[in-house]
């Protein structure tokens, strides 16, 4: 079976597309991936042929609007030609700039279209394309109210490399990272958006959280706070590992006794697989405030704590961290409900639904 896969710009769109593509390839299918220049897909390797489009947001007025419209039209013609040459049996889009020309071209050519939406509030591209799709795969149940009746909650596809880290022995990882067995591990993940605000909050809170028997693994993101955080942790005698980025994130989740994170769909989906008691701090400038909706849904089902930036001070933050690490009843409840939300077979489910189209 030949599949056309599109989606990218950010890791939230790209990595689910990558996970599904790898599973399709593992089952003997052919995959052609379409992304866009300037996105994460331009830097990341892909296991099959990769085509990048010069396309960006289909918005704007004046010269910018004309330029974006021109890029969209030329990209659509390019995809129409790709479809003519590749002759896909189906197309799967994951959101992001490349998904619109691929989705529209698939509809024009009569190629069966599938949509995977990661967030509680779907992006505009997926909302549009869902009207023409055979099925929509959802990362969060609330998204169904925005999309076609064919929507199904499958969970978000997660990379096999992340899933497999659940099998690792935590004691071995503690030794590998040089961490103590008698102290709780707090993981802080800034994410690709808004990492600076979380880093600054933690920086101000270190004098308070240093009073707790904890150690920290802190992923700062692309921020200038890395050295400042290292120095502050040292000043208050907190054992801390500070990284700007850590590729093998499954190991970090396996280490975590608790986590502080933005509320991106992929981060939530990955953490849920490990049942990590988490404090979710939504990025307030996300499109359609989708991070807040993601966090509110998980909090509603009892799977995590949610605090907005406006609600957090250093004192409140340190109190929430203490609860996450040392309140046994709360930890047990959060873990149980987060695991119930998780969908470890999301990738396989999406692939099976798409491949069943062949029959």
Coordinates of C-alpha atoms in Angstrom, one line a residue:
X1 CA 0.0 0.0 0.0
X2 CA 1.3 3.5 -0.8
X3 CA 0.7 6.3 1.7
X4 CA 1.2 10.0 1.5
X5 CA 1.9 11.5 4.9
X6 CA 2.0 15.2 5.7
X7 CA 2.4 17.3 8.9
X8 CA 5.1 19.3 10.6
X9 CA 6.4 22.7 11.5
X10 CA 6.5 21.8 15.2
X11 CA 7.4 18.6 17.0
X12 CA 3.7 18.2 18.0
X13 CA 2.8 17.6 14.4
X14 CA 6.0 16.0 13.1
X15 CA 6.6 13.3 15.7
X16 CA 3.2 11.6 15.4
X17 CA 3.6 11.7 11.6
X18 CA 7.1 10.1 12.1
X19 CA 5.7 7.4 14.5
X20 CA 2.9 6.4 12.0
X21 CA 5.3 6.5 9.0
X22 CA 7.7 4.1 10.8
X23 CA 5.0 1.7 11.6
X24 CA 3.6 1.8 8.1
X25 CA 7.1 1.1 6.7
X26 CA 7.6 -1.7 9.3
X27 CA 4.5 -3.4 7.9
X28 CA 5.8 -3.3 4.3
X29 CA 4.0 -0.2 3.0
X30 CA 5.6 2.6 0.9
X31 CA 5.5 6.1 2.4
X32 CA 6.1 9.5 0.9
X33 CA 6.4 12.3 3.5
X34 CA 5.6 16.0 2.7
X35 CA 6.7 18.7 5.1
X36 CA 7.6 22.4 4.8
X37 CA 10.8 24.4 4.8
X38 CA 11.6 26.1 8.1
X39 CA 9.9 23.5 10.3
X40 CA 11.4 20.8 12.5
X41 CA 11.2 18.4 9.6
X42 CA 13.9 20.3 7.7
X43 CA 16.4 19.4 10.5
X44 CA 15.1 15.9 11.5
X45 CA 15.9 12.7 9.6
X46 CA 13.0 10.8 8.1
X47 CA 13.2 7.0 7.2
X48 CA 11.8 7.5 3.7
X49 CA 11.7 10.0 0.9
X50 CA 11.0 13.6 2.2
X51 CA 9.6 16.4 0.1
X52 CA 9.6 20.0 1.5
X53 CA 7.2 22.7 0.4
X54 CA 7.7 26.5 0.5
X55 CA 4.4 27.1 2.3
X56 CA 3.5 29.0 5.5
X57 CA 0.3 30.2 7.2
X58 CA -2.5 30.9 4.8
X59 CA -3.2 34.2 6.4
X60 CA -2.3 37.9 6.1
X61 CA -3.1 40.9 4.1
X62 CA -1.3 43.0 1.6
X63 CA 2.0 41.8 0.1
X64 CA 2.3 39.1 2.8
X65 CA -1.1 37.8 2.0
X66 CA -0.4 37.6 -1.7
X67 CA 2.9 35.9 -1.1
X68 CA 1.3 33.3 1.2
X69 CA -1.5 32.7 -1.3
X70 CA 1.0 32.3 -4.1
X71 CA 3.1 29.8 -2.1
X72 CA -0.1 27.8 -1.2
X73 CA -1.1 27.6 -4.9
X74 CA 2.3 26.6 -6.1
X75 CA 2.6 24.0 -3.3
X76 CA -0.8 22.6 -4.2
X77 CA 0.3 22.2 -7.8
X78 CA 3.5 20.5 -6.7
X79 CA 1.6 18.0 -4.6
X80 CA -0.9 17.3 -7.4
X81 CA 2.1 16.3 -9.5
X82 CA 3.5 14.2 -6.7
X83 CA 0.2 12.4 -6.4
X84 CA 0.1 11.7 -10.1
X85 CA 3.6 10.2 -9.9
X86 CA 3.4 8.4 -6.6
X87 CA -0.2 7.2 -7.0
X88 CA -1.0 6.9 -3.2
X89 CA -3.8 4.6 -1.9
X90 CA -4.5 7.1 0.9
X91 CA -3.2 10.3 2.5
X92 CA -2.8 10.9 6.3
X93 CA -2.3 14.5 7.5
X94 CA -1.3 15.6 11.0
X95 CA -1.7 19.4 10.8
X96 CA 0.8 22.1 10.1
X97 CA 1.5 24.1 7.0
X98 CA 2.1 21.2 4.6
X99 CA -1.2 19.4 5.5
X100 CA -3.4 21.9 3.7
X101 CA -2.0 21.5 0.1
X102 CA -1.7 17.8 0.6
X103 CA -5.2 17.5 1.9
X104 CA -6.7 19.7 -0.8
X105 CA -4.8 17.9 -3.5
X106 CA -5.9 14.5 -2.2
X107 CA -9.5 15.5 -2.3
X108 CA -9.1 16.9 -5.9
X109 CA -7.4 13.6 -7.0
X110 CA -9.9 11.4 -5.2
X111 CA -7.3 10.0 -2.8
X112 CA -8.9 8.8 0.5
X113 CA -8.0 11.2 3.3
X114 CA -7.4 10.6 7.0
X115 CA -6.8 13.3 9.6
X116 CA -4.9 13.0 12.9
X117 CA -5.6 15.8 15.4
X118 CA -3.4 16.1 18.4
X119 CA -5.1 18.7 20.6
X120 CA -8.4 19.2 22.4
X121 CA -9.1 22.2 20.1
X122 CA -8.3 21.3 16.4
X123 CA -6.3 23.6 14.2
X124 CA -7.9 25.4 11.3
X125 CA -6.3 23.2 8.7
X126 CA -7.6 20.0 10.3
X127 CA -11.0 21.4 10.9
X128 CA -11.3 22.2 7.2
X129 CA -9.9 18.9 6.0
X130 CA -12.0 16.8 8.4
X131 CA -15.1 17.6 6.3
X132 CA -13.6 15.6 3.4
X133 CA -11.9 12.9 5.4
X134 CA -12.9 9.2 5.8
X135 CA -11.9 9.3 9.5
X136 CA -10.3 11.6 12.1
X137 CA -8.0 10.2 14.8
X138 CA -8.1 12.2 18.0
X139 CA -5.5 12.8 20.7
X140 CA -8.1 14.2 23.1
X141 CA -11.9 13.3 23.2
X142 CA -13.1 17.0 23.3
X143 CA -11.9 17.6 19.7
X144 CA -14.7 15.4 18.4
X145 CA -17.2 18.4 18.9
X146 CA -15.2 20.3 16.2
X147 CA -14.7 17.6 13.6
X148 CA -16.7 15.2 11.4
X149 CA -18.8 12.4 12.8
X150 CA -16.1 9.9 11.7
X151 CA -13.9 11.1 14.6
X152 CA -12.4 8.5 16.9
X153 CA -10.4 8.9 20.1
X154 CA -7.2 6.8 19.4
X155 CA -4.7 8.8 21.5
X156 CA -1.7 10.5 19.9
X157 CA 0.8 8.3 18.1
X158 CA 4.1 8.2 20.1
X159 CA 7.5 7.1 18.9
X160 CA 8.4 3.5 19.6
X161 CA 11.7 4.7 21.2
X162 CA 9.7 6.5 23.9
X163 CA 7.3 3.7 24.5
X164 CA 10.1 1.1 25.0
X165 CA 11.7 3.1 27.8
X166 CA 8.8 2.1 30.1
X167 CA 10.5 -1.3 30.4
X168 CA 13.8 0.1 31.8
X169 CA 14.7 -0.4 35.4
X170 CA 14.6 2.9 37.2
X171 CA 17.4 1.9 39.5
X172 CA 19.7 1.4 36.5
X173 CA 18.7 4.8 35.1
X174 CA 19.4 6.6 38.4
X175 CA 22.9 5.2 38.4
X176 CA 23.3 6.1 34.7
X177 CA 22.4 9.7 35.4
X178 CA 24.3 9.9 38.7
X179 CA 21.2 10.5 40.7
X180 CA 20.5 9.5 44.4
X181 CA 18.1 6.7 45.2
X182 CA 16.9 8.3 48.4
X183 CA 15.7 11.5 46.8
X184 CA 12.7 12.2 44.6
X185 CA 13.3 13.2 41.0
X186 CA 11.5 16.3 39.8
X187 CA 11.5 16.7 36.0
X188 CA 11.0 20.2 34.5
X189 CA 10.3 20.4 30.8
X190 CA 9.9 23.8 29.2
X191 CA 8.9 22.6 25.8
X192 CA 9.3 24.3 22.4
X193 CA 7.0 27.2 23.4
X194 CA 7.2 29.4 26.4
X195 CA 10.2 27.6 28.1
X196 CA 11.7 30.9 29.3
X197 CA 8.7 31.7 31.6
X198 CA 8.9 28.3 33.3
X199 CA 12.7 28.6 33.6
X200 CA 12.3 31.9 35.3
X201 CA 9.6 30.6 37.7
X202 CA 11.8 27.7 38.7
X203 CA 14.8 30.0 39.1
X204 CA 12.9 32.1 41.6
X205 CA 11.5 29.1 43.3
X206 CA 14.8 27.2 43.9
X207 CA 15.3 28.7 47.4
X208 CA 12.0 27.2 48.4
X209 CA 12.1 23.8 46.7
X210 CA 15.7 23.3 47.9
X211 CA 14.2 22.7 51.4
X212 CA 12.6 19.5 50.0
X213 CA 14.5 16.2 49.6
X214 CA 14.6 16.3 45.9
X215 CA 16.8 16.4 42.8
X216 CA 16.0 17.9 39.5
X217 CA 16.3 17.0 35.8
X218 CA 15.6 20.3 33.9
X219 CA 15.2 20.5 30.2
X220 CA 15.4 24.3 29.5
X221 CA 14.7 24.4 25.8
X222 CA 16.3 27.1 23.7
X223 CA 16.8 29.6 26.5
X224 CA 19.6 31.7 27.9
X225 CA 18.8 30.6 31.4
X226 CA 20.8 27.3 31.3
X227 CA 23.9 28.5 33.0
X228 CA 22.0 30.7 35.4
X229 CA 19.9 27.7 36.5
X230 CA 22.9 25.6 37.0
X231 CA 24.5 28.2 39.2
X232 CA 21.3 28.7 41.3
X233 CA 20.9 24.9 41.8
X234 CA 24.6 24.8 43.0
X235 CA 24.1 27.8 45.3
X236 CA 21.3 26.0 47.1
X237 CA 22.9 22.6 47.1
X238 CA 20.2 21.0 44.8
X239 CA 21.6 18.1 42.7
X240 CA 20.4 19.0 39.2
X241 CA 21.0 17.9 35.6
X242 CA 20.3 20.8 33.3
X243 CA 20.1 20.2 29.5
X244 CA 18.9 22.6 26.7
X245 CA 17.5 19.5 25.0
X246 CA 17.5 15.8 25.6
X247 CA 16.7 13.5 22.6
X248 CA 15.9 10.3 24.5
X249 CA 13.1 11.8 26.5
X250 CA 11.6 8.4 27.4
X251 CA 14.4 7.9 29.9
X252 CA 13.6 11.3 31.5
X253 CA 9.9 10.3 31.9
X254 CA 11.0 6.9 33.4
X255 CA 13.2 8.7 36.0
X256 CA 10.5 11.2 37.0
X257 CA 8.7 11.0 40.3
X258 CA 6.8 14.1 39.2
X259 CA 7.0 16.5 36.3
X260 CA 6.4 20.2 35.5
X261 CA 5.5 20.8 31.9
X262 CA 3.7 22.9 29.3
X263 CA 0.5 21.4 28.1
X264 CA 1.4 20.5 24.6
X265 CA -0.6 17.5 23.3
X266 CA 2.5 15.3 22.6
X267 CA 4.1 16.0 26.0
X268 CA 0.9 15.1 27.8
X269 CA 0.5 11.9 25.7
X270 CA 4.0 10.8 26.4
X271 CA 3.9 11.5 30.1
X272 CA 0.6 9.7 30.4
X273 CA 2.2 6.5 29.2
X274 CA 4.5 6.6 32.2
X275 CA 1.8 7.8 34.7
X276 CA 3.9 10.7 35.8
X277 CA 2.2 12.9 38.4
X278 CA 2.4 16.3 36.7
X279 CA 1.8 20.0 37.0
X280 CA 0.7 21.3 33.6
X281 CA 1.3 25.0 33.0
X282 CA -0.4 25.9 29.6
X283 CA 1.4 28.2 27.2
X284 CA -1.1 31.2 27.2
X285 CA -0.4 32.2 23.6
X286 CA -1.0 28.9 21.9
X287 CA -3.5 29.0 19.0
X288 CA -7.1 28.9 20.2
X289 CA -5.7 28.5 23.7
X290 CA -5.5 24.8 23.0
X291 CA -2.9 24.1 25.7
X292 CA -5.3 25.4 28.4
X293 CA -8.0 23.1 27.0
X294 CA -5.6 20.1 26.9
X295 CA -4.7 20.7 30.6
X296 CA -8.2 21.4 31.7
X297 CA -9.4 18.1 30.2
X298 CA -6.7 16.1 31.9
X299 CA -7.3 17.8 35.2
X300 CA -11.0 17.1 34.8
X301 CA -10.5 13.4 34.6
X302 CA -8.1 13.5 37.6
X303 CA -4.9 12.8 35.6
X304 CA -2.9 15.9 36.4
X305 CA -2.8 19.3 38.2
X306 CA -3.3 22.5 36.1
X307 CA -2.2 26.0 36.9
X308 CA -2.2 29.0 34.6
X309 CA 0.8 31.4 34.7
X310 CA -1.4 34.0 36.4
X311 CA -2.1 31.6 39.3
X312 CA 1.5 30.7 40.0
X313 CA 3.9 32.4 42.5
X314 CA 7.1 30.9 43.8
X315 CA 5.3 29.9 47.0
X316 CA 2.3 28.3 45.2
X317 CA 4.7 26.5 42.8
X318 CA 6.8 25.0 45.6
X319 CA 3.7 23.9 47.4
X320 CA 2.4 22.1 44.3
X321 CA 5.7 20.5 43.7
X322 CA 5.7 19.2 47.3
X323 CA 2.2 17.8 46.9
X324 CA 3.2 16.0 43.6
X325 CA 6.3 14.5 45.2
X326 CA 5.1 13.6 48.7
X327 CA 1.3 13.3 48.9
X328 CA 0.9 9.6 48.4
X329 CA -2.9 9.6 48.0
X330 CA -2.7 12.4 45.4
X331 CA 0.2 10.7 43.6
X332 CA -1.7 7.4 43.4
X333 CA -4.8 9.0 42.0
X334 CA -3.0 11.1 39.4
X335 CA -1.0 8.1 38.3
X336 CA -4.0 5.8 38.0
X337 CA -6.1 8.3 36.0
X338 CA -3.2 9.4 33.8
X339 CA -2.5 5.8 32.8
X340 CA -6.2 5.3 32.0
X341 CA -6.1 8.3 29.6
X342 CA -3.0 6.9 27.9
X343 CA -3.2 5.0 24.6
X344 CA 0.0 3.0 24.2
X345 CA -1.3 1.4 21.0
X346 CA -2.3 4.7 19.3
X347 CA 0.2 4.3 16.5
X348 CA -0.9 0.8 15.7
X349 CA -4.6 1.8 15.8
X350 CA -4.1 4.6 13.3
X351 CA -2.1 2.4 11.0
X352 CA -4.7 -0.4 11.1
X353 CA -7.6 2.0 10.4
X354 CA -5.7 3.4 7.4
X355 CA -4.5 0.1 6.0
X356 CA -8.0 -1.4 6.3
X357 CA -9.0 1.1 3.5
X358 CA -7.2 -1.4 1.2
X359 CA -9.9 -3.9 1.9

